[in-house]
Coordinates of C-alpha atoms in Angstrom, one line a residue:
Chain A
X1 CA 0.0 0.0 0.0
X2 CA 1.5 3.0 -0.8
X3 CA 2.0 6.3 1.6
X4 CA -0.3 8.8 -0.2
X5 CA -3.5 6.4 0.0
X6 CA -2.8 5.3 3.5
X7 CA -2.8 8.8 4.7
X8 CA -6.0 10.0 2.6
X9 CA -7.8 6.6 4.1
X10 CA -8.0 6.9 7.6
X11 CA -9.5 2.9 7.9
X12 CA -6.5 2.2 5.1
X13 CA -4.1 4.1 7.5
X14 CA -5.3 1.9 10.6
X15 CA -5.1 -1.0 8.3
X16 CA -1.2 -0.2 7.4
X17 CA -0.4 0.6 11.5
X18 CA -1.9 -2.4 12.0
X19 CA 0.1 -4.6 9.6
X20 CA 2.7 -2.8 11.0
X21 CA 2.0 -3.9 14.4
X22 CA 2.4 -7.6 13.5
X23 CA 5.7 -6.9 11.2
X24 CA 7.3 -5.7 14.6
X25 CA 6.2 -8.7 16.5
X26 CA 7.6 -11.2 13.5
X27 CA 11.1 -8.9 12.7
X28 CA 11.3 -8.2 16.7
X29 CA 12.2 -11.9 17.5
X30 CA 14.4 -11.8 14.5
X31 CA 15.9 -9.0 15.7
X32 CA 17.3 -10.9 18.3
X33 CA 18.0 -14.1 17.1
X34 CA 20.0 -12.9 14.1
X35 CA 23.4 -11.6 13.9
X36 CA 24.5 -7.9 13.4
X37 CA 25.5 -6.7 9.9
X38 CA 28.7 -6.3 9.2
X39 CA 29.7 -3.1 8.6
X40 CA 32.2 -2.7 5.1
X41 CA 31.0 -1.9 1.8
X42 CA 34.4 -1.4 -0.2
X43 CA 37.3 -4.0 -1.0
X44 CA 40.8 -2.3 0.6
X45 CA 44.2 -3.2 0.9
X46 CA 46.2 -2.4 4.3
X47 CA 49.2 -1.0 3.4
X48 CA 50.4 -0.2 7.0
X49 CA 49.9 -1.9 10.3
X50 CA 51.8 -0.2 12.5
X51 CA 50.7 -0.4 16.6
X52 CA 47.5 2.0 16.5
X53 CA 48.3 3.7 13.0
X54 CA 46.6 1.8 9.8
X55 CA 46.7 3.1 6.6
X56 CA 43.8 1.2 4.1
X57 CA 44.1 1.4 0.2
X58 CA 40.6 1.2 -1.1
X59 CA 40.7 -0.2 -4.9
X60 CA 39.3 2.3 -7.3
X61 CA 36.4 1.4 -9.0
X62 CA 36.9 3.6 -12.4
X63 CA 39.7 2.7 -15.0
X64 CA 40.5 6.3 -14.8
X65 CA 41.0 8.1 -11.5
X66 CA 41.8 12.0 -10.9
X67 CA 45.6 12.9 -10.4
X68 CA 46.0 13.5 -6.4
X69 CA 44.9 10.7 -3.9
X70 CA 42.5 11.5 -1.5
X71 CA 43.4 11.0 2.4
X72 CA 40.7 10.3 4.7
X73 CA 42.2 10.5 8.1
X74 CA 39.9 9.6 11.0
X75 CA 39.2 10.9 14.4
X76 CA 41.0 8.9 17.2
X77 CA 38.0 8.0 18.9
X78 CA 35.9 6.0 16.7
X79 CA 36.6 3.8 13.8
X80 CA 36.8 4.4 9.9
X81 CA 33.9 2.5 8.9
X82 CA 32.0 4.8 9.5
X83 CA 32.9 6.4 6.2
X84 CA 32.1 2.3 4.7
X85 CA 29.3 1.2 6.5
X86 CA 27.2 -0.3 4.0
X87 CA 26.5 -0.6 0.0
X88 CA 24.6 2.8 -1.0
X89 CA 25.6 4.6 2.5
X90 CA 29.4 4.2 1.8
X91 CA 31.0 7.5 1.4
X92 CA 34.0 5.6 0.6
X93 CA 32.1 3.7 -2.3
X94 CA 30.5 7.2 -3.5
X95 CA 34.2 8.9 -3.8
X96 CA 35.3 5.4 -5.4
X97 CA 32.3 5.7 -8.0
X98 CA 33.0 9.7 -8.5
X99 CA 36.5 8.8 -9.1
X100 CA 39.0 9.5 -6.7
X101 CA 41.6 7.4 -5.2
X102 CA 41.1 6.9 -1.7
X103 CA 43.2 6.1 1.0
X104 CA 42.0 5.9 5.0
X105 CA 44.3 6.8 8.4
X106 CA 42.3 4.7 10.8
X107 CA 43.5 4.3 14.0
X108 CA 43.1 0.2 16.1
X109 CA 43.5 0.6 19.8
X110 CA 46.3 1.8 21.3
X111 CA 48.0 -1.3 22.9
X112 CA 49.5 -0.5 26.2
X113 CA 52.9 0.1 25.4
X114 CA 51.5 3.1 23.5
X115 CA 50.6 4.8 26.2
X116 CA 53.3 7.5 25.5
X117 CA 51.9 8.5 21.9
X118 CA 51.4 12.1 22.0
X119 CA 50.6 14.9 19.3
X120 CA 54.1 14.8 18.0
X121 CA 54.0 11.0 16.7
X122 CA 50.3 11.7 15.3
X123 CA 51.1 14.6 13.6
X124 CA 54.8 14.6 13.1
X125 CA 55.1 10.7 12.5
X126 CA 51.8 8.8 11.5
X127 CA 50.3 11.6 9.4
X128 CA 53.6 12.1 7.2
X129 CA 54.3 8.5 7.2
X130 CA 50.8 7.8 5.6
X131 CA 51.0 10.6 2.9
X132 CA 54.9 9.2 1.9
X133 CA 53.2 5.8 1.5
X134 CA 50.8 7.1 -0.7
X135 CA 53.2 8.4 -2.9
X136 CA 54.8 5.7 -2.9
X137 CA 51.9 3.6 -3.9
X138 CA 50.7 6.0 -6.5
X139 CA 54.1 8.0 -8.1
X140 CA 52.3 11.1 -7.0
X141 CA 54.2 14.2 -5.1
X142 CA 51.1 15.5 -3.7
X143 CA 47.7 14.5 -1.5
X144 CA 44.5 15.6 -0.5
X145 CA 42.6 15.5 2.9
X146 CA 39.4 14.7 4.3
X147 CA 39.1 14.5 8.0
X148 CA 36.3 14.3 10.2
X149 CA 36.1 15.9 13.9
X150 CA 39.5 15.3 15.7
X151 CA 41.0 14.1 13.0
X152 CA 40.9 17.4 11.9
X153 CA 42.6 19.1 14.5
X154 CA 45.4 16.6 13.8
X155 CA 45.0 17.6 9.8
X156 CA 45.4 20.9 10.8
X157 CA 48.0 20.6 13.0
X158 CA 49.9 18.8 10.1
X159 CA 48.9 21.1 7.5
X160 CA 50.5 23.9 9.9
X161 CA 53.1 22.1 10.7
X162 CA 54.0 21.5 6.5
X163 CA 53.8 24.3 4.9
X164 CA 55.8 23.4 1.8
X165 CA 54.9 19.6 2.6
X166 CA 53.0 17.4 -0.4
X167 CA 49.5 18.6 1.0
X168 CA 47.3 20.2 -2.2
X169 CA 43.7 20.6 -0.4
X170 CA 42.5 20.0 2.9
X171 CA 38.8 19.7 3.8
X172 CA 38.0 19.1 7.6
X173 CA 34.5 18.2 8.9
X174 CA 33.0 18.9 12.5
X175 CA 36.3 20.2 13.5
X176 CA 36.6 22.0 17.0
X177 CA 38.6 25.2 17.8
X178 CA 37.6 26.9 20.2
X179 CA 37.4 24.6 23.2
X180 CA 35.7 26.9 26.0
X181 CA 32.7 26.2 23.6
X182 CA 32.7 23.0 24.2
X183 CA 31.2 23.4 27.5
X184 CA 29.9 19.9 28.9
X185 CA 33.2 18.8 28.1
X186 CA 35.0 21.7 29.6
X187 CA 33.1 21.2 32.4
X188 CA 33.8 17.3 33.2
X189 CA 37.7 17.7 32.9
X190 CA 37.5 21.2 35.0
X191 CA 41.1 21.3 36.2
X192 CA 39.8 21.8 39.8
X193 CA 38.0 18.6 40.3
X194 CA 39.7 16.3 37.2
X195 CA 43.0 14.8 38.1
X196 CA 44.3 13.8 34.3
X197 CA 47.8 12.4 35.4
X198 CA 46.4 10.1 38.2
X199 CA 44.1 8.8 35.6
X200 CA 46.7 8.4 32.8
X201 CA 49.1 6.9 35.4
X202 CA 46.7 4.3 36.9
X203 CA 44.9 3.0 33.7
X204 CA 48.2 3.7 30.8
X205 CA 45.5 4.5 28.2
X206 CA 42.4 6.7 28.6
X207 CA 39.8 3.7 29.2
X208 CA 36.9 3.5 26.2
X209 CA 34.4 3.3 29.0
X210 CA 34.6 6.4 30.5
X211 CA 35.0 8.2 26.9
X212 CA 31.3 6.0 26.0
X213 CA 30.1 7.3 29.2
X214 CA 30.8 11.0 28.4
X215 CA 30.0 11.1 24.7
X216 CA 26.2 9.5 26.1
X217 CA 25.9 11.8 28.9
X218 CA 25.7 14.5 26.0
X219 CA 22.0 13.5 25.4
X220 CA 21.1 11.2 28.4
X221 CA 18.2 10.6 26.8
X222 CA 19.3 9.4 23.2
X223 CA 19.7 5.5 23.7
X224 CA 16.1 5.1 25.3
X225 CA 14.7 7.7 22.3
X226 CA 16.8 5.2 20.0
X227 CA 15.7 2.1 21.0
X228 CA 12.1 3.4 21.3
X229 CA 12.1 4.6 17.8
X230 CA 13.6 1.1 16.4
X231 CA 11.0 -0.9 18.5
X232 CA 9.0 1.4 16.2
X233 CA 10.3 0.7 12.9
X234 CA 11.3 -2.7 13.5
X235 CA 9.1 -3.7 10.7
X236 CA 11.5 -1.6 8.4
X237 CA 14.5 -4.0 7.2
X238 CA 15.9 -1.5 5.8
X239 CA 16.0 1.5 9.2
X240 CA 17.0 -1.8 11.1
X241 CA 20.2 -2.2 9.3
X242 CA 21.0 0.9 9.2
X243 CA 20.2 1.2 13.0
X244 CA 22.3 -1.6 13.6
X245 CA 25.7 -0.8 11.9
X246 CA 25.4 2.5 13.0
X247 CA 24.9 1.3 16.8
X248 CA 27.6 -0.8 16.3
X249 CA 30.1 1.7 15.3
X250 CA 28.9 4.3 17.7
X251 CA 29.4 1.8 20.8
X252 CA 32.4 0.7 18.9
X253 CA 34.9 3.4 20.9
X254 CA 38.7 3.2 21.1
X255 CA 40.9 4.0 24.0
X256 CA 43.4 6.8 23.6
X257 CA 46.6 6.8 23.8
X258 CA 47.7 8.1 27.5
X259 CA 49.7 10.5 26.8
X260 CA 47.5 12.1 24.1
X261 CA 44.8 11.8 26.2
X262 CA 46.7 14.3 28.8
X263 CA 47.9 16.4 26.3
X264 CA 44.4 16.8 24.3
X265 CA 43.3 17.4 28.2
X266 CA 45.9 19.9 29.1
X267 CA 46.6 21.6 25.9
X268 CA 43.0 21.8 24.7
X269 CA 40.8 21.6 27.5
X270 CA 42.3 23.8 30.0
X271 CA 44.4 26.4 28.0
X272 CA 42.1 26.2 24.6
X273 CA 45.7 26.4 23.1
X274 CA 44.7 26.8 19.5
X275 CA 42.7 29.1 20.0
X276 CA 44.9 31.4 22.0
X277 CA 48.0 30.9 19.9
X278 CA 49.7 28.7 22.3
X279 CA 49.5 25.7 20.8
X280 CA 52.6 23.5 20.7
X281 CA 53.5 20.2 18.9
X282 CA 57.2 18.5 19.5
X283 CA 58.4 21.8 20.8
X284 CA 56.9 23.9 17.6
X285 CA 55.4 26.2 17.8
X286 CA 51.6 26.1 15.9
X287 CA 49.7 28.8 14.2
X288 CA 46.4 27.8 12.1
X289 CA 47.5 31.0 9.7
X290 CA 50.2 28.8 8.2
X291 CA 47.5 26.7 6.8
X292 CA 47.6 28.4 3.0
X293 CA 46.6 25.4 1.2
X294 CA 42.6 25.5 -0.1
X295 CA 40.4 24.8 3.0
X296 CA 37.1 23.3 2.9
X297 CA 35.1 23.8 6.7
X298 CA 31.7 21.5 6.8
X299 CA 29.8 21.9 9.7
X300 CA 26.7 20.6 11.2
X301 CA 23.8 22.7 12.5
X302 CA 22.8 20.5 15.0
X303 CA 26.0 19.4 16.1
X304 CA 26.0 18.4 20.0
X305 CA 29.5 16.9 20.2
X306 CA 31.3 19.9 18.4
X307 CA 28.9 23.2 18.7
X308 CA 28.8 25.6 16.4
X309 CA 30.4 28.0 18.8
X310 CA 33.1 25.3 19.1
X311 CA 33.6 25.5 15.2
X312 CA 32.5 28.9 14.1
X313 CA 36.5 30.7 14.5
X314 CA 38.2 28.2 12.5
X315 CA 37.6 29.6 9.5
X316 CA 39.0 32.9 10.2
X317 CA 42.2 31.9 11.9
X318 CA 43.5 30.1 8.1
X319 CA 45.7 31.5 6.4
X320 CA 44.6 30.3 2.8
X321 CA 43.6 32.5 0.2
X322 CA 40.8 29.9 -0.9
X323 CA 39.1 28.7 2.4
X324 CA 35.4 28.2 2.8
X325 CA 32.5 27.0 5.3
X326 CA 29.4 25.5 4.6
X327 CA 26.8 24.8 7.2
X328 CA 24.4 21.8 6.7
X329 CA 21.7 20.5 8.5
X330 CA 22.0 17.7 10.7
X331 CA 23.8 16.3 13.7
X332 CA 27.5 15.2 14.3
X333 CA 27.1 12.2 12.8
X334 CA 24.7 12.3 10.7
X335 CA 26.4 15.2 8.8
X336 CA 28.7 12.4 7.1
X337 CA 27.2 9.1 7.2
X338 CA 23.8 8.3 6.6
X339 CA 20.9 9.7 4.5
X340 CA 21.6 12.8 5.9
X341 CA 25.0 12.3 4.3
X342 CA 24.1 11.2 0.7
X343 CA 22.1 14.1 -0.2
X344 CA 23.6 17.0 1.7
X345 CA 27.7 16.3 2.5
X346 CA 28.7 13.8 0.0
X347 CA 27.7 15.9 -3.0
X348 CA 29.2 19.3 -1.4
X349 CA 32.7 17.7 -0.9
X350 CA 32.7 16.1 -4.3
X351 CA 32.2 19.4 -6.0
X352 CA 34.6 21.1 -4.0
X353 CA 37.0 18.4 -4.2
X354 CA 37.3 17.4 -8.2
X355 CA 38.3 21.0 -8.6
X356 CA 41.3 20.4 -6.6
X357 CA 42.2 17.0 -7.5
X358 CA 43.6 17.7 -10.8
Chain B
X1 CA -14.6 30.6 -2.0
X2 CA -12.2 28.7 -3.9
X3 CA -10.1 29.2 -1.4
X4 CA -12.6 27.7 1.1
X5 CA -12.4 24.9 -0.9
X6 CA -8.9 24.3 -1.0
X7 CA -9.0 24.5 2.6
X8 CA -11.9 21.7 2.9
X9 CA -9.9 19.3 0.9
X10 CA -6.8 19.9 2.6
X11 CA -8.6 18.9 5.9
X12 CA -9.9 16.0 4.0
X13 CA -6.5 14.8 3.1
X14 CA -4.5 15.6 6.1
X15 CA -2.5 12.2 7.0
X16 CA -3.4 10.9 9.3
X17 CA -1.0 8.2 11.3
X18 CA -2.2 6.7 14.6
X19 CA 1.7 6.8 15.6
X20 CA 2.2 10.9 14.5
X21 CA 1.0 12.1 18.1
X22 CA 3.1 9.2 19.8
X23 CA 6.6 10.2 17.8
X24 CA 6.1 13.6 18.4
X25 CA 5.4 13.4 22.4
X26 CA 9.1 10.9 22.1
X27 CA 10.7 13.8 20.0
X28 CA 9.6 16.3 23.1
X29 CA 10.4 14.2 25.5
X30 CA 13.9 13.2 24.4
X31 CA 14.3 17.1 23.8
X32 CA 13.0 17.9 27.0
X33 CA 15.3 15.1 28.8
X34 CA 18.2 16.2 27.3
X35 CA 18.0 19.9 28.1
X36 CA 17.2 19.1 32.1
X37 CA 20.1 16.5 31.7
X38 CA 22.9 19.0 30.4
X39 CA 21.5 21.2 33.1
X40 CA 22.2 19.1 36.0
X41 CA 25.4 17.3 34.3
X42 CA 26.8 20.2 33.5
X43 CA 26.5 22.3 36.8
X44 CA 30.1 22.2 39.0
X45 CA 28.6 19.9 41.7
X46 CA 28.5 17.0 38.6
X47 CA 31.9 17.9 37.5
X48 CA 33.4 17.8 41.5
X49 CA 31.7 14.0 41.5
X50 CA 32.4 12.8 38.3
X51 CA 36.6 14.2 39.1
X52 CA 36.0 12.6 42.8
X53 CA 34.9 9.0 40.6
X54 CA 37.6 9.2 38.5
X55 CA 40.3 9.6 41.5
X56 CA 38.6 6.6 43.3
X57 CA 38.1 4.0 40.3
X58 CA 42.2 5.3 39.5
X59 CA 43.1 4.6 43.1
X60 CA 41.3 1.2 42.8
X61 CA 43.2 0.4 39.6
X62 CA 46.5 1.6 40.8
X63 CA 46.2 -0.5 43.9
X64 CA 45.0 -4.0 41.8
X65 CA 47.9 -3.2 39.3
X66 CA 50.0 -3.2 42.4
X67 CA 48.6 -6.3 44.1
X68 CA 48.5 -8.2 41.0
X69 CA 52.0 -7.1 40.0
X70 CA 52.9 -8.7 43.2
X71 CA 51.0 -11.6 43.2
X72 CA 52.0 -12.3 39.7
X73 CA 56.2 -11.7 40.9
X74 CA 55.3 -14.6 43.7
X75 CA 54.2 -17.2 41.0
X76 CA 57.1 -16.1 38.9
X77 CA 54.5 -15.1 35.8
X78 CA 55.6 -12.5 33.5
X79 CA 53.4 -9.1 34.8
X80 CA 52.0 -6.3 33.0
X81 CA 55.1 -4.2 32.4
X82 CA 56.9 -7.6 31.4
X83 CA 54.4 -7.8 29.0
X84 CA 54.7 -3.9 28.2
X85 CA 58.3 -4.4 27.4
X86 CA 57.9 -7.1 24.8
X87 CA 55.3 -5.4 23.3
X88 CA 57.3 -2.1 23.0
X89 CA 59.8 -4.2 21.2
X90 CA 57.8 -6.2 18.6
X91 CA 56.5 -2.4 18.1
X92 CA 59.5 -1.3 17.2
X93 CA 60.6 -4.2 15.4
X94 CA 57.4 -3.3 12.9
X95 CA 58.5 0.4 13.0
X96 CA 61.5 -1.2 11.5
X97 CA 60.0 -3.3 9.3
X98 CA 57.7 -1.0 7.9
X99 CA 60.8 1.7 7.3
X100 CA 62.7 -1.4 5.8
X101 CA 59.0 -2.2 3.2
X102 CA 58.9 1.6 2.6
X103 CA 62.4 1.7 1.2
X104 CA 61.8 -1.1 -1.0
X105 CA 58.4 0.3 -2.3
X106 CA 61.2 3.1 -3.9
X107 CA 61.8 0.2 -6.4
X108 CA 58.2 -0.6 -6.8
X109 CA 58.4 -3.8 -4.4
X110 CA 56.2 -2.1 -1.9
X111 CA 53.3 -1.7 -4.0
X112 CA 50.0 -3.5 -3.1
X113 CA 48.4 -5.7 -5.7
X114 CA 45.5 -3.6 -6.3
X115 CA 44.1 -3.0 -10.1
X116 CA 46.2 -0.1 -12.1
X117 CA 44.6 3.0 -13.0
X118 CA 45.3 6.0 -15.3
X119 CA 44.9 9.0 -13.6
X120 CA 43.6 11.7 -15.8
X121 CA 39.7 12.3 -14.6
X122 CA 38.8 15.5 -15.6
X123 CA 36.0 16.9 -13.4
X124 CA 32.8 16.7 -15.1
X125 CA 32.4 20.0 -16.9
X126 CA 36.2 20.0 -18.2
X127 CA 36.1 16.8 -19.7
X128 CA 37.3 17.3 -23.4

């Protein structure tokens, strides 16, 4: 029965909810008793393993792909897949199919001898080891970046960092500056009352957990609103699959690496070094005006990880000649994966990026 | 009156969906949840808890890893910082390893056995 005539009927409509009704009972149980998806749309080579730092090959999909290779480098907290989570909602696939070659910094957990990782081997070590791989793989001098949420700080700390490096574009999504915005989070590792080196010291790693714990205590009541709203579409194969890889991924948190964890706490917490200029990496010195390559901002609207506050500066404070923001509806996540995604982000970032990938 | 019209069929066609009223009351209550939530979690009484929690369940660890380091010396087992150490070195044995494949991909040995591509793509309006 289709939509329009179940909502002109109002005995049809009661008919549909009804049907409905008994879909949820049958796909409820089956919920249950059948395995989650797995998430992974597109085929990939690793081409490093190293510790916490993985670089993925994608293969292309086209016979003919544009010039520069495109980095997607991941925030630390989460896993890549959420840029491959299924055939159809794959940003990966959709760059494949428009052409580009792609390439993905994901991050596995720390192990515990990793503890010390800090800034410096992210940005001065993994990030530069990843784009000389590329060239190695492809026989190209130069490479272009997509990097969502706090893998964009680390972009941008790069990009700073390697002014006259092999970086041609850079497009960050979600990316925090200004951490005093960030309130909640300010709030919960208040200097005063949060002892950072007694945790980093007792547990090595920052402990997935407690990073779970805060990212849910953003909307306390999102995983009962969740799971109320796919007890309602439960009859939906479709919204269930979707619901379920996405639930994975979003549970799916990594540890961080101890002493990143104290220096993100320290650095970027407590002094909001980036946005006050004090910002230091290995001893140098960072300032976001050194950033002259063409820079592509993408925020969300209804972002409650990253606010818009949180976001809005970053775009002033680089240096490039050709920079831009773009606001889009939606949430954190949302903003690149999803439904959400395909219509509103995907398309934006291709456009922006074929440009620049000549 | 033709707009009166309009307006009588629109009534007559409004969707109707027993579950509408039900998603929206969720949608407000959620909303509604939230906001009272970030309220209370985000007042300085939570964060002096939530750093008082912290310093206890670090406390607790520090005092099992001690206890089991301990424990573990007495039953001459290898403890976590043995384990630690070896770790640290198989790391940097890969660190070595991959700076040893890296070198070699120079000469094209490093290159994965993905399909070869051109790489000419024009964007979509340039193509000649």
């Amino acid at each position: 029965m289709s939509e329009a005539a179940s909502t002109a009927d109002p005995l049809a409509a009661a008919r549909a909810e009804f049907e409905r009704m008994l879909q949820r009972g049958i796909k409820g149980l089956g919920y249950f008793a059948s395995p989650a998806p797995v998430p992974g749309a597109s085929a990939k080579d690793v081409l490093v393993s190293r510790g916490t730092m993985q670089l993925y090959h994608y293969r292309p999909l086209v016979d003919d792909v544009y010039r520069i290779p495109l980095l997607l480098v991941m925030a630390t907290t989460n896993r890549g897949y959420v840029f491959d989570l299924d055939k159809g909602s794959s940003l990966v696939e959709f760059l494949l199919q428009r052409g580009y070659d792609v390439f993905m910094l994901d991050w596995e957990a720390p192990r515990a001898d990793e503890k010390h990782l800090g800034f410096e081997d992210y940005i001065l070590d993994f990030i530069p080891s990843a784009i000389a791989r590329i060239g190695q793989e492809t026989g190209e001098t130069q490479v272009n970046i997509a990097a969502y949420c706090f893998g964009g700080v680390l972009s941008l700390l790069y990009a700073a960092l390697h002014r006259d490096g092999p970086l041609n574009a850079l497009a960050t999504f979600t990316t925090p500056v200004d951490f005093s915005e960030m309130t909640l989070f300010r709030s919960w590792s208040d200097k005063r009352f949060f002892d950072v080196d007694r945790l980093v010291d007792a547990f090595g790693n920052a402990p997935p957990d407690m990073l779970l714990a805060s990212f849910d205590m953003l909307r306390p009541a999102g995983r009962t609103a969740a799971s109320i709203r796919l007890a309602d579409n439960v009859w939906n194969d479709e919204f269930v699959r979707a619901f379920r890889l996405m639930d994975k991924w979003s549970n799916d948190m990594l540890p961080l690496a101890g002493n990143y964890f104290r220096q993100s706490t320290k650095q970027l917490m407590w002094n909001n070094a980036l946005m006050n200029g004090t910002m230091e990496v290995g001893g140098r010195h960072v300032d976001l005006a050194n950033v002259t390559v063409p820079y592509l901002h993408i925020v969300a609207e209804h972002d409650h990880i990253v606010p818009r506050p949180a976001s809005a500066p970053l775009i002033g404070m680089i240096g490039s000649m050709d920079k831009q923001e773009i606001v889009l509806k939606g949430g954190h996540v949302s903003l690149v994966a999803g439904a959400n995604a395909v219509r509103r982000l995907w398309p934006q970032l291709d456009l922006w990026l074929q440009e620049r990938s000549v | 009156m033709v707009q009166r019209k309009g307006a009588a069929e629109m009534t007559s066609s409004t969707p109707v969906d027993p579950m509408a009223f039900f998603r929206e009351m969720l949608g407000q209550w959620e909303k509604a949840v939230n906001e009272s939530g970030n309220r209370i979690t985000g007042s300085e009484q939570f964060a002096q808890l939530m750093g008082q929690g912290t310093t206890v369940s670090a406390q607790m660890q520090s005092a099992i890893n001690e206890a089991m380091g301990r424990a573990l010396a007495v039953a001459n087992m290898p403890s976590k910082a043995d384990i630690d150490a070896l770790s640290a070195r198989i790391a940097a044995m890969e660190k070595t390893l991959a700076r040893i494949e890296g070198s070699m991909a120079g000469a094209g040995a490093g290159r994965s056995d993905g399909p070869s591509v051109s790489r000419n793509r024009k964007p979509p309006g340039k193509q000649g």
